[in-house]
mmCIF file of C-alpha atoms in Angstrom:
data_model
loop_
_atom_site.group_PDB
_atom_site.id
_atom_site.type_symbol
_atom_site.label_atom_id
_atom_site.label_comp_id
_atom_site.label_asym_id
_atom_site.label_seq_id
_atom_site.Cartn_x
_atom_site.Cartn_y
_atom_site.Cartn_z
ATOM 1 C CA MET A 1 9.112 -49.408 5.926
ATOM 2 C CA LYS A 2 12.486 -47.586 6.253
ATOM 3 C CA ARG A 3 13.848 -49.657 3.367
ATOM 4 C CA VAL A 4 10.947 -48.644 1.120
ATOM 5 C CA VAL A 5 11.481 -44.953 1.943
ATOM 6 C CA PHE A 6 15.214 -45.255 1.219
ATOM 7 C CA VAL A 7 14.526 -46.816 -2.194
ATOM 8 C CA LEU A 8 12.056 -44.064 -3.084
ATOM 9 C CA VAL A 9 14.557 -41.355 -2.113
ATOM 10 C CA LEU A 10 17.301 -43.055 -4.141
ATOM 11 C CA MET A 11 15.036 -43.335 -7.181
ATOM 12 C CA LEU A 12 14.111 -39.654 -6.897
ATOM 13 C CA ALA A 13 17.784 -38.646 -6.662
ATOM 14 C CA VAL A 14 18.651 -40.689 -9.758
ATOM 15 C CA SER A 15 15.756 -39.169 -11.697
ATOM 16 C CA VAL A 16 16.917 -35.627 -10.778
ATOM 17 C CA GLN A 17 20.462 -36.386 -11.946
ATOM 18 C CA ALA A 18 19.112 -37.769 -15.222
ATOM 19 C CA ALA A 19 16.758 -34.782 -15.674
ATOM 20 C CA ASN A 20 19.372 -32.542 -17.358
ATOM 21 C CA LEU A 21 19.400 -32.981 -21.130
ATOM 22 C CA ILE A 22 22.239 -30.452 -21.460
ATOM 23 C CA ASN A 23 24.721 -29.281 -18.811
ATOM 24 C CA THR A 24 27.800 -27.576 -20.241
ATOM 25 C CA GLY A 25 30.218 -24.734 -19.510
ATOM 26 C CA PHE A 26 31.865 -25.135 -22.954
ATOM 27 C CA GLU A 27 34.922 -26.575 -21.231
ATOM 28 C CA ASN A 28 37.436 -29.109 -22.515
ATOM 29 C CA ALA A 29 35.925 -31.662 -20.151
ATOM 30 C CA ASP A 30 32.567 -31.112 -21.855
ATOM 31 C CA GLY A 31 34.122 -31.944 -25.248
ATOM 32 C CA TRP A 32 34.613 -28.346 -26.391
ATOM 33 C CA ALA A 33 37.442 -26.461 -28.141
ATOM 34 C CA ASP A 34 38.109 -22.837 -29.186
ATOM 35 C CA HIS A 35 36.572 -21.494 -32.430
ATOM 36 C CA VAL A 36 37.173 -18.265 -34.304
ATOM 37 C CA SER A 37 34.218 -16.189 -35.441
ATOM 38 C CA GLY A 38 32.324 -17.905 -38.218
ATOM 39 C CA VAL A 39 30.169 -20.949 -38.947
ATOM 40 C CA TRP A 40 31.204 -24.199 -37.234
ATOM 41 C CA THR A 41 29.944 -27.267 -35.399
ATOM 42 C CA GLN A 42 31.148 -28.751 -32.141
ATOM 43 C CA VAL A 43 30.642 -32.410 -31.308
ATOM 44 C CA ALA A 44 30.459 -32.308 -27.522
ATOM 45 C CA ASN A 45 29.572 -34.779 -24.791
ATOM 46 C CA ASP A 46 25.863 -33.848 -25.015
ATOM 47 C CA GLY A 47 25.640 -33.866 -28.832
ATOM 48 C CA THR A 48 26.475 -31.706 -31.816
ATOM 49 C CA TRP A 49 26.210 -27.929 -31.446
ATOM 50 C CA SER A 50 25.998 -25.534 -34.420
ATOM 51 C CA ALA A 51 27.093 -21.906 -34.404
ATOM 52 C CA ASN A 52 27.914 -18.759 -36.297
ATOM 53 C CA ALA A 53 29.861 -17.204 -33.446
ATOM 54 C CA TYR A 54 33.179 -17.570 -31.617
ATOM 55 C CA ALA A 55 34.235 -19.690 -28.641
ATOM 56 C CA ASN A 56 37.309 -18.647 -26.682
ATOM 57 C CA THR A 57 38.810 -18.219 -23.243
ATOM 58 C CA GLY A 58 38.540 -15.198 -20.971
ATOM 59 C CA ALA A 59 35.598 -13.150 -19.640
ATOM 60 C CA THR A 60 33.833 -16.327 -18.456
ATOM 61 C CA HIS A 61 31.260 -16.933 -15.752
ATOM 62 C CA GLY A 62 32.953 -20.164 -14.680
ATOM 63 C CA GLY A 63 35.772 -22.250 -16.065
ATOM 64 C CA SER A 64 37.857 -20.985 -18.952
ATOM 65 C CA ARG A 65 35.607 -20.727 -22.063
ATOM 66 C CA LYS A 66 32.443 -18.968 -23.252
ATOM 67 C CA VAL A 67 30.658 -18.404 -26.581
ATOM 68 C CA GLY A 68 30.157 -14.878 -27.970
ATOM 69 C CA PHE A 69 28.282 -12.963 -30.717
ATOM 70 C CA ASN A 70 29.160 -9.511 -32.043
ATOM 71 C CA GLN A 71 27.097 -9.177 -35.257
ATOM 72 C CA THR A 72 23.427 -9.282 -36.210
ATOM 73 C CA GLY A 73 22.466 -12.718 -37.527
ATOM 74 C CA ARG A 74 24.975 -14.630 -35.343
ATOM 75 C CA TYR A 75 23.614 -17.693 -33.537
ATOM 76 C CA LEU A 76 24.286 -20.768 -31.401
ATOM 77 C CA PHE A 77 21.934 -23.734 -31.184
ATOM 78 C CA THR A 78 21.873 -26.923 -29.152
ATOM 79 C CA PRO A 79 21.890 -30.553 -30.179
ATOM 80 C CA SER A 80 18.455 -32.053 -30.862
ATOM 81 C CA VAL A 81 16.792 -33.202 -27.627
ATOM 82 C CA ASN A 82 13.528 -34.832 -26.616
ATOM 83 C CA LYS A 83 10.969 -33.129 -24.380
ATOM 84 C CA PRO A 84 13.002 -30.090 -23.223
ATOM 85 C CA GLY A 85 11.897 -28.453 -19.968
ATOM 86 C CA VAL A 86 13.515 -25.397 -18.321
ATOM 87 C CA LEU A 87 16.522 -23.632 -19.898
ATOM 88 C CA THR A 88 18.936 -21.648 -17.708
ATOM 89 C CA PHE A 89 22.125 -19.858 -18.789
ATOM 90 C CA TRP A 90 24.428 -17.014 -17.749
ATOM 91 C CA ALA A 91 24.995 -14.006 -20.030
ATOM 92 C CA THR A 92 26.927 -10.745 -19.899
ATOM 93 C CA ILE A 93 27.783 -7.659 -21.950
ATOM 94 C CA SER A 94 31.262 -6.758 -23.230
ATOM 95 C CA SER A 95 30.998 -3.062 -22.241
ATOM 96 C CA ALA A 96 28.760 -0.492 -20.633
ATOM 97 C CA THR A 97 27.764 0.797 -24.072
ATOM 98 C CA ALA A 98 26.672 -2.600 -25.438
ATOM 99 C CA ASN A 99 23.375 -2.486 -27.323
ATOM 100 C CA TRP A 100 21.909 -5.670 -28.770
ATOM 101 C CA THR A 101 18.900 -8.019 -28.685
ATOM 102 C CA VAL A 102 19.121 -11.830 -28.557
ATOM 103 C CA ASN A 103 16.109 -14.109 -29.092
ATOM 104 C CA VAL A 104 15.733 -17.556 -27.525
ATOM 105 C CA GLU A 105 14.001 -19.722 -30.141
ATOM 106 C CA LYS A 106 13.052 -23.376 -30.684
ATOM 107 C CA ARG A 107 12.245 -25.600 -33.641
ATOM 108 C CA ILE A 108 10.919 -29.153 -33.960
ATOM 109 C CA ASN A 109 12.227 -31.682 -36.500
ATOM 110 C CA GLY A 110 14.292 -29.021 -38.311
ATOM 111 C CA GLY A 111 11.249 -26.798 -38.983
ATOM 112 C CA SER A 112 10.897 -23.040 -38.641
ATOM 113 C CA TRP A 113 12.278 -21.257 -35.599
ATOM 114 C CA THR A 114 9.676 -19.994 -33.076
ATOM 115 C CA ASN A 115 10.580 -17.208 -30.648
ATOM 116 C CA VAL A 116 10.173 -18.207 -26.992
ATOM 117 C CA SER A 117 11.825 -15.273 -25.191
ATOM 118 C CA SER A 118 14.117 -12.272 -25.756
ATOM 119 C CA LEU A 119 16.803 -10.462 -23.793
ATOM 120 C CA SER A 120 18.662 -7.241 -24.440
ATOM 121 C CA ALA A 121 21.904 -5.659 -23.287
ATOM 122 C CA SER A 122 19.891 -3.287 -21.079
ATOM 123 C CA ASP A 123 18.672 -6.302 -19.070
ATOM 124 C CA ILE A 124 22.214 -6.809 -17.760
ATOM 125 C CA PRO A 125 23.563 -4.150 -15.342
ATOM 126 C CA TRP A 126 27.185 -3.123 -15.959
ATOM 127 C CA ASN A 127 29.210 -3.802 -12.818
ATOM 128 C CA GLY A 128 32.577 -2.504 -13.985
ATOM 129 C CA SER A 129 33.638 -5.459 -16.144
ATOM 130 C CA ASP A 130 32.184 -8.175 -18.350
ATOM 131 C CA VAL A 131 33.106 -10.858 -15.797
ATOM 132 C CA LEU A 132 31.389 -9.026 -12.918
ATOM 133 C CA SER A 133 28.245 -8.342 -14.963
ATOM 134 C CA TYR A 134 27.123 -11.922 -15.625
ATOM 135 C CA LYS A 135 23.412 -12.476 -14.965
ATOM 136 C CA GLN A 136 21.411 -15.733 -14.970
ATOM 137 C CA PHE A 137 18.361 -16.081 -17.224
ATOM 138 C CA THR A 138 15.608 -18.721 -17.064
ATOM 139 C CA VAL A 139 13.351 -19.635 -19.993
ATOM 140 C CA ASN A 140 10.518 -22.193 -19.815
ATOM 141 C CA ILE A 141 10.655 -24.300 -22.996
ATOM 142 C CA ASN A 142 8.385 -27.070 -21.628
ATOM 143 C CA ASP A 143 7.775 -28.899 -24.898
ATOM 144 C CA SER A 144 6.708 -32.558 -24.901
ATOM 145 C CA SER A 145 7.863 -33.020 -28.502
ATOM 146 C CA ASN A 146 10.911 -34.979 -29.669
ATOM 147 C CA ASN A 147 13.771 -33.650 -31.853
ATOM 148 C CA VAL A 148 13.673 -30.121 -30.438
ATOM 149 C CA GLU A 149 16.552 -27.657 -30.960
ATOM 150 C CA ILE A 150 17.022 -24.407 -29.004
ATOM 151 C CA GLN A 151 18.803 -21.386 -30.457
ATOM 152 C CA TRP A 152 20.214 -18.042 -29.284
ATOM 153 C CA TYR A 153 19.914 -15.613 -32.217
ATOM 154 C CA MET A 154 21.221 -12.010 -32.310
ATOM 155 C CA SER A 155 18.328 -10.169 -33.980
ATOM 156 C CA ALA A 156 19.704 -6.626 -33.523
ATOM 157 C CA ARG A 157 22.992 -4.956 -32.552
ATOM 158 C CA SER A 158 24.598 -1.537 -32.651
ATOM 159 C CA ALA A 159 27.439 -1.973 -30.139
ATOM 160 C CA GLY A 160 29.166 -4.532 -27.915
ATOM 161 C CA SER A 161 29.098 -8.326 -27.689
ATOM 162 C CA PHE A 162 26.878 -10.981 -26.113
ATOM 163 C CA TYR A 163 28.661 -13.658 -24.050
ATOM 164 C CA ILE A 164 26.966 -16.883 -22.904
ATOM 165 C CA ASP A 165 28.227 -19.531 -20.448
ATOM 166 C CA ASP A 166 27.079 -22.408 -18.198
ATOM 167 C CA VAL A 167 23.976 -23.705 -20.013
ATOM 168 C CA VAL A 168 21.563 -26.199 -18.379
ATOM 169 C CA LEU A 169 18.446 -27.707 -20.012
ATOM 170 C CA THR A 170 16.168 -30.005 -17.992
ATOM 171 C CA ASP A 171 13.973 -32.863 -19.158
ATOM 172 C CA TYR A 172 10.350 -31.702 -19.323
ATOM 173 C CA THR A 173 8.896 -35.097 -18.319
ATOM 174 C CA ALA A 174 11.426 -35.616 -15.507
ATOM 175 C CA SER A 175 11.368 -32.070 -14.158
ATOM 176 C CA THR A 176 8.203 -32.785 -12.188
ATOM 177 C CA PRO A 177 8.289 -36.514 -11.417
ATOM 178 C CA THR A 178 5.038 -37.908 -10.129
ATOM 179 C CA PRO A 179 5.784 -40.285 -7.240
ATOM 180 C CA THR A 180 3.833 -43.521 -7.155
ATOM 181 C CA PRO A 181 1.597 -43.267 -4.130
ATOM 182 C CA THR A 182 1.738 -46.101 -1.619
ATOM 183 C CA PRO A 183 -1.729 -47.593 -1.397
ATOM 184 C CA ILE A 184 -3.254 -47.042 2.010
ATOM 185 C CA PRO A 185 -5.730 -49.676 3.106
ATOM 186 C CA PRO A 186 -9.088 -48.166 3.846
ATOM 187 C CA THR A 187 -9.848 -47.626 7.485
ATOM 188 C CA PRO A 188 -12.885 -49.690 8.432
ATOM 189 C CA THR A 189 -15.825 -47.535 9.235
ATOM 190 C CA PRO A 190 -17.041 -48.357 12.755
ATOM 191 C CA THR A 191 -20.707 -49.187 13.090
ATOM 192 C CA PRO A 192 -22.178 -46.278 14.944
ATOM 193 C CA THR A 193 -24.101 -46.995 18.100
ATOM 194 C CA PRO A 194 -27.591 -45.731 17.556
ATOM 195 C CA ILE A 195 -28.322 -42.814 19.780
ATOM 196 C CA PRO A 196 -31.946 -42.545 20.835
ATOM 197 C CA PRO A 197 -33.365 -39.276 19.786
ATOM 198 C CA THR A 198 -33.481 -36.705 22.476
ATOM 199 C CA PRO A 199 -37.109 -35.853 23.152
ATOM 200 C CA THR A 200 -37.957 -32.364 22.284
ATOM 201 C CA PRO A 201 -39.117 -30.678 25.478
ATOM 202 C CA THR A 202 -42.523 -29.084 25.317
ATOM 203 C CA PRO A 203 -41.895 -25.448 25.715
ATOM 204 C CA THR A 204 -43.614 -23.843 28.672
ATOM 205 C CA PRO A 205 -45.841 -21.154 27.308
ATOM 206 C CA ILE A 206 -44.696 -17.794 28.414
ATOM 207 C CA PRO A 207 -47.646 -15.508 29.143
ATOM 208 C CA PRO A 208 -47.392 -12.284 27.338
ATOM 209 C CA THR A 209 -46.031 -9.502 29.368
ATOM 210 C CA PRO A 210 -48.933 -7.159 30.081
ATOM 211 C CA THR A 211 -48.531 -3.759 28.735
ATOM 212 C CA PRO A 212 -48.562 -1.441 31.741
ATOM 213 C CA THR A 213 -51.314 1.153 31.695
ATOM 214 C CA PRO A 214 -49.590 4.438 31.830
ATOM 215 C CA THR A 215 -50.537 6.558 34.841
ATOM 216 C CA PRO A 216 -52.077 9.713 33.516
ATOM 217 C CA ILE A 217 -50.100 12.713 34.471
ATOM 218 C CA PRO A 218 -52.421 15.604 35.337
ATOM 219 C CA PRO A 219 -51.581 18.699 33.508
ATOM 220 C CA THR A 220 -49.603 21.158 35.483
ATOM 221 C CA PRO A 221 -51.995 23.995 36.311
ATOM 222 C CA THR A 222 -51.043 27.313 35.033
ATOM 223 C CA PRO A 223 -50.596 29.480 38.096
ATOM 224 C CA THR A 224 -52.935 32.456 38.263
ATOM 225 C CA PRO A 225 -50.731 35.441 38.484
ATOM 226 C CA THR A 226 -51.277 37.465 41.666
ATOM 227 C CA PRO A 227 -52.382 40.895 40.571
ATOM 228 C CA ILE A 228 -50.021 43.529 41.699
ATOM 229 C CA PRO A 229 -51.968 46.527 42.939
ATOM 230 C CA PRO A 230 -50.885 49.694 41.381
ATOM 231 C CA THR A 231 -48.663 51.757 43.524
ATOM 232 C CA PRO A 232 -50.824 54.581 44.791
ATOM 233 C CA THR A 233 -49.751 57.950 43.840
ATOM 234 C CA PRO A 234 -49.182 59.719 47.097
ATOM 235 C CA THR A 235 -51.476 62.661 47.658
ATOM 236 C CA PRO A 236 -49.248 65.579 48.259
ATOM 237 C CA THR A 237 -49.803 67.148 51.656
ATOM 238 C CA PRO A 238 -51.003 70.620 51.035
ATOM 239 C CA ILE A 239 -48.658 73.144 52.329
ATOM 240 C CA PRO A 240 -50.682 75.909 53.988
ATOM 241 C CA PRO A 241 -49.759 79.260 52.733
ATOM 242 C CA THR A 242 -47.544 81.141 55.022
ATOM 243 C CA PRO A 243 -49.791 83.681 56.631
ATOM 244 C CA THR A 244 -48.882 87.128 55.947
ATOM 245 C CA PRO A 245 -48.283 88.640 59.356
ATOM 246 C CA THR A 246 -50.679 91.308 60.192
ATOM 247 C CA PRO A 247 -48.576 94.251 60.877
ATOM 248 C CA THR A 248 -49.023 95.553 64.334
ATOM 249 C CA PRO A 249 -50.398 98.995 63.938
ATOM 250 C CA VAL A 250 -48.014 101.465 65.162
ATOM 251 C CA PRO A 251 -49.939 104.129 66.943
ATOM 252 C CA PRO A 252 -49.115 107.385 65.556
ATOM 253 C CA THR A 253 -46.854 109.331 67.572
ATOM 254 C CA PRO A 254 -49.045 111.969 69.162
ATOM 255 C CA THR A 255 -48.158 115.248 68.197
ATOM 256 C CA PRO A 256 -47.422 116.921 71.412
ATOM 257 C CA THR A 257 -49.699 119.596 72.069
ATOM 258 C CA PRO A 258 -47.677 122.556 72.675
ATOM 259 C CA THR A 259 -48.106 123.869 76.023
ATOM 260 C CA PRO A 260 -49.123 127.315 75.618
ATOM 261 C CA THR A 261 -46.938 129.615 77.243
ATOM 262 C CA PRO A 262 -49.138 131.470 79.534
ATOM 263 C CA THR A 263 -49.236 134.989 78.923
ATOM 264 C CA PRO A 264 -49.514 136.793 82.056
ATOM 265 C CA SER A 265 -52.820 138.230 82.203
ATOM 266 C CA SER A 266 -54.505 139.945 84.543
ATOM 267 C CA GLY A 267 -57.939 138.614 84.487
ATOM 268 C CA VAL A 268 -60.078 135.585 85.154
ATOM 269 C CA ARG A 269 -60.311 134.669 81.399
ATOM 270 C CA ASP A 270 -56.926 133.514 81.284
ATOM 271 C CA TRP A 271 -57.441 130.957 83.947
ATOM 272 C CA LYS A 272 -60.421 129.507 82.147
ATOM 273 C CA ILE A 273 -58.399 128.942 79.111
ATOM 274 C CA LEU A 274 -55.824 127.226 81.142
ATOM 275 C CA LEU A 275 -58.329 124.917 82.722
ATOM 276 C CA ASN A 276 -59.639 123.850 79.444
#
């Protein structure tokens, strides 16, 4: 079993290594040389490239060479490949003021170019230099056709250059290998032991719960208010009039009768008067 697993892993590793249709950094080891700006072809290890661009050293992502465009209508396209899968490459701008658009296109059997994707200078942040500003791009070609070419085409430009380096193109059919499944013998289905059915118990009838008769609540009698007798108005006690005191009669002071001064007389008449 371990030997079978080892063989499968080895086969998968070989298929991954063989999955790249193109893998180049435009280096001498890849079969490349410098080119001045213009139309040229380069017979490299992975086939014949065609370009209207320049290839030179300096300002690279890796190694010592890159390809660059600096005019509208410039291009670089790959050798013809069969069933291309995923394209990855690194690109940068020559300055912070660069302004251009590059299309990624494909064609089959030398036919018309079809746009697959686009990138612009504004997609690449300026990090102080062209070398420090390289950014990786991924484009899904995923075409099952044969004789397919892929092109980078500068469709617009007002300033700066486009630099490209380290290009990898995978094989569409090998990019997602389908492993051959190991047949698994079917597991025998055990014969189930019949289980006698469980008798359904007869439910005991539950008598209905009697509804309790509510105890009537006698109405609360309204209390008869106790009459409050009126407060009697007190009969005022008559105050007897103060009797006017009867004045005690003051007897008149008797007028003293003047005692007559007897006149000496010489007769009996005078004594009678005095006796009276």
